[in-house]
Amino acid sequence: MSVRPIVLLGDPRLRLKGQPVDGFGKSLHELLDDLTESMRDAPGVGLAAPQIGEALQACVVEVGGQLHELVNPRITRSSGDDRDLEGCLSIPGYVAYVNRHERVWVVAQNRFGRNIKVAGEGLLARAMQHELDHLDGKLYIDYLGSLDDLIPVGSGEDEEESAEIAAAALA
Ligand code: NI
């Protein structure tokens, strides 16, 4: 396991679509372990393979102490709307308000190729939507009307708002 450098905005590798994973052996296990270690080191609540330069359909999400390894994931159902602050480990120093589904149901494979289902709401749902976008070469800034909607970390009208900005989940 090792902490890998995170690819930053402007690097074309962030825009590549992840290829489906068809091998569930040692190299996938090492990739997933590196994703988890790099996510925890950052720290963040999720990390996708394209963010460490691997154009593969694999990501990790960790919310509330529960780690999810998602290989070839897709959203099968979603409901509700939720608007909240969100940031990306590939776009350091900024966050923004992004609209997401309140709940999502994801089907994926685990590291052994077994089919799994993960249902999430709130932060877990947001993190899964953010990571699945990465697997499609998509970033949260694509949803913003303008880059002026980006909020610099460290700004805020008052102490409460500054604390919320600083505490925004990164993935
Ligand atoms: Ni991200």
PDB file of C-alpha atoms and ligand atoms in Angstrom:
ATOM      1  CA  MET A   1       0.000   0.000   0.000  1.00  0.00           C
ATOM      2  CA  SER A   2       1.227   3.457  -0.722  1.00  0.00           C
ATOM      3  CA  VAL A   3      -0.005   7.014  -0.782  1.00  0.00           C
ATOM      4  CA  ARG A   4      -0.121   8.065  -4.417  1.00  0.00           C
ATOM      5  CA  PRO A   5       0.020  11.652  -5.717  1.00  0.00           C
ATOM      6  CA  ILE A   6      -3.430  12.998  -6.569  1.00  0.00           C
ATOM      7  CA  VAL A   7      -3.915  14.253 -10.116  1.00  0.00           C
ATOM      8  CA  LEU A   8      -4.963  17.900 -10.131  1.00  0.00           C
ATOM      9  CA  LEU A   9      -7.366  19.953 -12.253  1.00  0.00           C
ATOM     10  CA  GLY A  10      -5.816  20.717 -15.632  1.00  0.00           C
ATOM     11  CA  ASP A  11      -4.290  17.249 -15.984  1.00  0.00           C
ATOM     12  CA  PRO A  12      -6.064  15.556 -18.937  1.00  0.00           C
ATOM     13  CA  ARG A  13      -6.087  12.214 -17.082  1.00  0.00           C
ATOM     14  CA  LEU A  14      -8.922  13.578 -14.905  1.00  0.00           C
ATOM     15  CA  ARG A  15     -11.115  13.755 -18.010  1.00  0.00           C
ATOM     16  CA  LEU A  16     -10.569  10.180 -19.192  1.00  0.00           C
ATOM     17  CA  LYS A  17     -13.433   7.724 -18.885  1.00  0.00           C
ATOM     18  CA  GLY A  18     -12.510   4.797 -16.675  1.00  0.00           C
ATOM     19  CA  GLN A  19     -12.289   1.463 -18.472  1.00  0.00           C
ATOM     20  CA  PRO A  20     -14.315  -1.432 -17.027  1.00  0.00           C
ATOM     21  CA  VAL A  21     -12.327  -3.608 -14.655  1.00  0.00           C
ATOM     22  CA  ASP A  22     -12.213  -7.257 -15.745  1.00  0.00           C
ATOM     23  CA  GLY A  23      -9.446  -8.617 -13.519  1.00  0.00           C
ATOM     24  CA  PHE A  24      -9.999  -9.075  -9.797  1.00  0.00           C
ATOM     25  CA  GLY A  25      -6.507 -10.086  -8.728  1.00  0.00           C
ATOM     26  CA  LYS A  26      -3.490  -8.564  -7.124  1.00  0.00           C
ATOM     27  CA  SER A  27      -3.222  -5.423  -9.259  1.00  0.00           C
ATOM     28  CA  LEU A  28      -6.835  -4.421  -8.535  1.00  0.00           C
ATOM     29  CA  HIS A  29      -6.327  -5.123  -4.819  1.00  0.00           C
ATOM     30  CA  GLU A  30      -3.206  -2.946  -4.804  1.00  0.00           C
ATOM     31  CA  LEU A  31      -5.066  -0.190  -6.648  1.00  0.00           C
ATOM     32  CA  LEU A  32      -7.952  -0.269  -4.130  1.00  0.00           C
ATOM     33  CA  ASP A  33      -5.510  -0.308  -1.200  1.00  0.00           C
ATOM     34  CA  ASP A  34      -3.630   2.665  -2.660  1.00  0.00           C
ATOM     35  CA  LEU A  35      -6.914   4.524  -3.200  1.00  0.00           C
ATOM     36  CA  THR A  36      -7.919   3.986   0.433  1.00  0.00           C
ATOM     37  CA  GLU A  37      -4.533   4.982   1.798  1.00  0.00           C
ATOM     38  CA  SER A  38      -4.350   8.070  -0.419  1.00  0.00           C
ATOM     39  CA  MET A  39      -7.948   9.071   0.482  1.00  0.00           C
ATOM     40  CA  ARG A  40      -7.242   8.760   4.216  1.00  0.00           C
ATOM     41  CA  ASP A  41      -3.951  10.626   3.888  1.00  0.00           C
ATOM     42  CA  ALA A  42      -5.586  13.584   2.078  1.00  0.00           C
ATOM     43  CA  PRO A  43      -7.954  13.303   4.011  1.00  0.00           C
ATOM     44  CA  GLY A  44     -11.161  12.875   2.048  1.00  0.00           C
ATOM     45  CA  VAL A  45     -14.388  10.858   1.969  1.00  0.00           C
ATOM     46  CA  GLY A  46     -13.739   9.301  -1.431  1.00  0.00           C
ATOM     47  CA  LEU A  47     -11.188   8.821  -4.184  1.00  0.00           C
ATOM     48  CA  ALA A  48     -11.491   7.461  -7.714  1.00  0.00           C
ATOM     49  CA  ALA A  49      -8.857   5.642  -9.776  1.00  0.00           C
ATOM     50  CA  PRO A  50      -8.584   8.433 -12.394  1.00  0.00           C
ATOM     51  CA  GLN A  51      -7.510  10.754  -9.556  1.00  0.00           C
ATOM     52  CA  ILE A  52      -4.345   8.693  -9.123  1.00  0.00           C
ATOM     53  CA  GLY A  53      -3.852   8.408 -12.871  1.00  0.00           C
ATOM     54  CA  GLU A  54      -5.534   5.041 -13.514  1.00  0.00           C
ATOM     55  CA  ALA A  55      -8.347   5.203 -16.070  1.00  0.00           C
ATOM     56  CA  LEU A  56     -10.322   2.365 -14.493  1.00  0.00           C
ATOM     57  CA  GLN A  57     -13.851   1.992 -13.111  1.00  0.00           C
ATOM     58  CA  ALA A  58     -12.839   1.735  -9.463  1.00  0.00           C
ATOM     59  CA  CYS A  59     -13.245   4.026  -6.484  1.00  0.00           C
ATOM     60  CA  VAL A  60     -13.433   4.047  -2.717  1.00  0.00           C
ATOM     61  CA  VAL A  61     -15.824   5.952  -0.449  1.00  0.00           C
ATOM     62  CA  GLU A  62     -15.565   6.149   3.332  1.00  0.00           C
ATOM     63  CA  VAL A  63     -18.311   7.791   5.355  1.00  0.00           C
ATOM     64  CA  GLY A  64     -19.133   7.232   9.009  1.00  0.00           C
ATOM     65  CA  GLY A  65     -16.265   4.794   9.454  1.00  0.00           C
ATOM     66  CA  GLN A  66     -17.563   2.481   6.732  1.00  0.00           C
ATOM     67  CA  LEU A  67     -15.302   1.842   3.741  1.00  0.00           C
ATOM     68  CA  HIS A  68     -16.908   0.962   0.413  1.00  0.00           C
ATOM     69  CA  GLU A  69     -14.791  -0.363  -2.450  1.00  0.00           C
ATOM     70  CA  LEU A  70     -16.779   0.072  -5.667  1.00  0.00           C
ATOM     71  CA  VAL A  71     -15.649  -1.632  -8.874  1.00  0.00           C
ATOM     72  CA  ASN A  72     -17.626  -1.057 -12.099  1.00  0.00           C
ATOM     73  CA  PRO A  73     -20.291   0.850 -10.130  1.00  0.00           C
ATOM     74  CA  ARG A  74     -23.481   2.328 -11.508  1.00  0.00           C
ATOM     75  CA  ILE A  75     -26.458   4.118 -10.027  1.00  0.00           C
ATOM     76  CA  THR A  76     -29.652   2.140 -10.485  1.00  0.00           C
ATOM     77  CA  ARG A  77     -32.047   4.415  -8.632  1.00  0.00           C
ATOM     78  CA  SER A  78     -32.051   7.855  -7.069  1.00  0.00           C
ATOM     79  CA  SER A  79     -34.483  10.069  -5.237  1.00  0.00           C
ATOM     80  CA  GLY A  80     -34.773  13.504  -3.710  1.00  0.00           C
ATOM     81  CA  ASP A  81     -32.612  16.580  -4.015  1.00  0.00           C
ATOM     82  CA  ASP A  82     -29.911  17.889  -1.757  1.00  0.00           C
ATOM     83  CA  ARG A  83     -27.838  21.048  -2.068  1.00  0.00           C
ATOM     84  CA  ASP A  84     -24.685  21.241  -0.002  1.00  0.00           C
ATOM     85  CA  LEU A  85     -21.038  22.231   0.012  1.00  0.00           C
ATOM     86  CA  GLU A  86     -18.721  19.859  -1.788  1.00  0.00           C
ATOM     87  CA  GLY A  87     -15.069  19.839  -2.683  1.00  0.00           C
ATOM     88  CA  CYS A  88     -12.681  17.691  -4.687  1.00  0.00           C
ATOM     89  CA  LEU A  89      -9.210  16.477  -3.745  1.00  0.00           C
ATOM     90  CA  SER A  90      -8.213  17.221  -7.347  1.00  0.00           C
ATOM     91  CA  ILE A  91      -9.296  20.869  -6.978  1.00  0.00           C
ATOM     92  CA  PRO A  92      -7.644  21.908  -3.709  1.00  0.00           C
ATOM     93  CA  GLY A  93      -8.514  25.169  -1.987  1.00  0.00           C
ATOM     94  CA  TYR A  94     -12.091  25.487  -3.230  1.00  0.00           C
ATOM     95  CA  VAL A  95     -15.573  24.205  -2.498  1.00  0.00           C
ATOM     96  CA  ALA A  96     -18.993  24.986  -3.946  1.00  0.00           C
ATOM     97  CA  TYR A  97     -22.684  24.325  -3.430  1.00  0.00           C
ATOM     98  CA  VAL A  98     -23.682  21.430  -5.678  1.00  0.00           C
ATOM     99  CA  ASN A  99     -27.105  19.872  -6.251  1.00  0.00           C
ATOM    100  CA  ARG A 100     -27.140  16.092  -5.859  1.00  0.00           C
ATOM    101  CA  HIS A 101     -29.707  13.389  -5.332  1.00  0.00           C
ATOM    102  CA  GLU A 102     -30.530  12.920  -1.656  1.00  0.00           C
ATOM    103  CA  ARG A 103     -30.466   9.116  -1.982  1.00  0.00           C
ATOM    104  CA  VAL A 104     -28.861   6.761  -4.461  1.00  0.00           C
ATOM    105  CA  TRP A 105     -28.740   3.021  -4.940  1.00  0.00           C
ATOM    106  CA  VAL A 106     -25.500   1.739  -6.437  1.00  0.00           C
ATOM    107  CA  VAL A 107     -24.693  -1.688  -7.818  1.00  0.00           C
ATOM    108  CA  ALA A 108     -21.026  -2.578  -8.194  1.00  0.00           C
ATOM    109  CA  GLN A 109     -18.558  -5.396  -7.752  1.00  0.00           C
ATOM    110  CA  ASN A 110     -16.249  -5.840  -4.821  1.00  0.00           C
ATOM    111  CA  ARG A 111     -12.526  -6.586  -5.076  1.00  0.00           C
ATOM    112  CA  PHE A 112     -13.278 -10.252  -5.705  1.00  0.00           C
ATOM    113  CA  GLY A 113     -15.771  -9.622  -8.495  1.00  0.00           C
ATOM    114  CA  ARG A 114     -18.816 -10.388  -6.361  1.00  0.00           C
ATOM    115  CA  ASN A 115     -21.884  -8.222  -7.036  1.00  0.00           C
ATOM    116  CA  ILE A 116     -22.712  -5.769  -4.255  1.00  0.00           C
ATOM    117  CA  LYS A 117     -25.344  -3.112  -3.619  1.00  0.00           C
ATOM    118  CA  VAL A 118     -24.841   0.048  -1.589  1.00  0.00           C
ATOM    119  CA  ALA A 119     -27.722   2.350  -0.685  1.00  0.00           C
ATOM    120  CA  GLY A 120     -26.763   5.748   0.622  1.00  0.00           C
ATOM    121  CA  GLU A 121     -28.253   9.043   1.643  1.00  0.00           C
ATOM    122  CA  GLY A 122     -26.830  12.425   2.547  1.00  0.00           C
ATOM    123  CA  LEU A 123     -23.047  12.531   2.588  1.00  0.00           C
ATOM    124  CA  LEU A 124     -22.637   8.903   1.479  1.00  0.00           C
ATOM    125  CA  ALA A 125     -24.960   9.522  -1.484  1.00  0.00           C
ATOM    126  CA  ARG A 126     -23.111  12.735  -2.346  1.00  0.00           C
ATOM    127  CA  ALA A 127     -19.701  11.069  -2.140  1.00  0.00           C
ATOM    128  CA  MET A 128     -20.813   8.147  -4.335  1.00  0.00           C
ATOM    129  CA  GLN A 129     -22.259  10.506  -6.963  1.00  0.00           C
ATOM    130  CA  HIS A 130     -19.035  12.552  -6.897  1.00  0.00           C
ATOM    131  CA  GLU A 131     -16.830   9.447  -7.319  1.00  0.00           C
ATOM    132  CA  LEU A 132     -18.976   7.895 -10.038  1.00  0.00           C
ATOM    133  CA  ASP A 133     -18.701  11.181 -11.931  1.00  0.00           C
ATOM    134  CA  HIS A 134     -14.900  10.907 -11.728  1.00  0.00           C
ATOM    135  CA  LEU A 135     -15.146   7.489 -13.406  1.00  0.00           C
ATOM    136  CA  ASP A 136     -16.900   9.277 -16.262  1.00  0.00           C
ATOM    137  CA  GLY A 137     -14.310  12.065 -16.499  1.00  0.00           C
ATOM    138  CA  LYS A 138     -16.723  14.486 -14.879  1.00  0.00           C
ATOM    139  CA  LEU A 139     -15.965  17.031 -12.123  1.00  0.00           C
ATOM    140  CA  TYR A 140     -18.274  18.926  -9.774  1.00  0.00           C
ATOM    141  CA  ILE A 141     -17.250  22.223 -11.344  1.00  0.00           C
ATOM    142  CA  ASP A 142     -19.040  21.030 -14.509  1.00  0.00           C
ATOM    143  CA  TYR A 143     -22.329  21.601 -12.651  1.00  0.00           C
ATOM    144  CA  LEU A 144     -21.557  25.206 -11.734  1.00  0.00           C
ATOM    145  CA  GLY A 145     -23.067  28.057 -13.716  1.00  0.00           C
ATOM    146  CA  SER A 146     -19.742  29.867 -13.454  1.00  0.00           C
ATOM    147  CA  LEU A 147     -16.357  29.344 -11.848  1.00  0.00           C
ATOM    148  CA  ASP A 148     -17.269  32.443  -9.805  1.00  0.00           C
ATOM    149  CA  ASP A 149     -19.452  30.018  -7.814  1.00  0.00           C
ATOM    150  CA  LEU A 150     -16.283  28.444  -6.391  1.00  0.00           C
ATOM    151  CA  ILE A 151     -15.760  29.412  -2.766  1.00  0.00           C
ATOM    152  CA  PRO A 152     -12.134  29.668  -1.593  1.00  0.00           C
ATOM    153  CA  VAL A 153     -11.446  27.645   1.539  1.00  0.00           C
ATOM    154  CA  GLY A 154     -10.569  30.123   4.274  1.00  0.00           C
ATOM    155  CA  SER A 155     -13.236  32.611   3.208  1.00  0.00           C
ATOM    156  CA  GLY A 156     -16.663  33.160   4.736  1.00  0.00           C
ATOM    157  CA  GLU A 157     -18.845  36.014   5.885  1.00  0.00           C
ATOM    158  CA  ASP A 158     -18.636  34.986   9.509  1.00  0.00           C
ATOM    159  CA  GLU A 159     -17.140  32.367  11.791  1.00  0.00           C
ATOM    160  CA  GLU A 160     -19.985  29.896  11.255  1.00  0.00           C
ATOM    161  CA  GLU A 161     -19.830  30.093   7.473  1.00  0.00           C
ATOM    162  CA  SER A 162     -16.021  29.857   7.513  1.00  0.00           C
ATOM    163  CA  ALA A 163     -16.253  26.724   9.650  1.00  0.00           C
ATOM    164  CA  GLU A 164     -18.791  25.157   7.265  1.00  0.00           C
ATOM    165  CA  ILE A 165     -16.560  25.891   4.280  1.00  0.00           C
ATOM    166  CA  ALA A 166     -13.538  24.450   6.047  1.00  0.00           C
ATOM    167  CA  ALA A 167     -15.510  21.324   7.001  1.00  0.00           C
ATOM    168  CA  ALA A 168     -16.877  20.616   3.501  1.00  0.00           C
ATOM    169  CA  ALA A 169     -16.374  17.012   2.418  1.00  0.00           C
ATOM    170  CA  LEU A 170     -13.619  16.425  -0.144  1.00  0.00           C
ATOM    171  CA  ALA A 171     -13.660  13.495  -2.518  1.00  0.00           C
TER     172      ALA A 171
HETATM  173 NI    NI B   1     -13.228  14.677  -6.623  1.00  0.00          NI
END
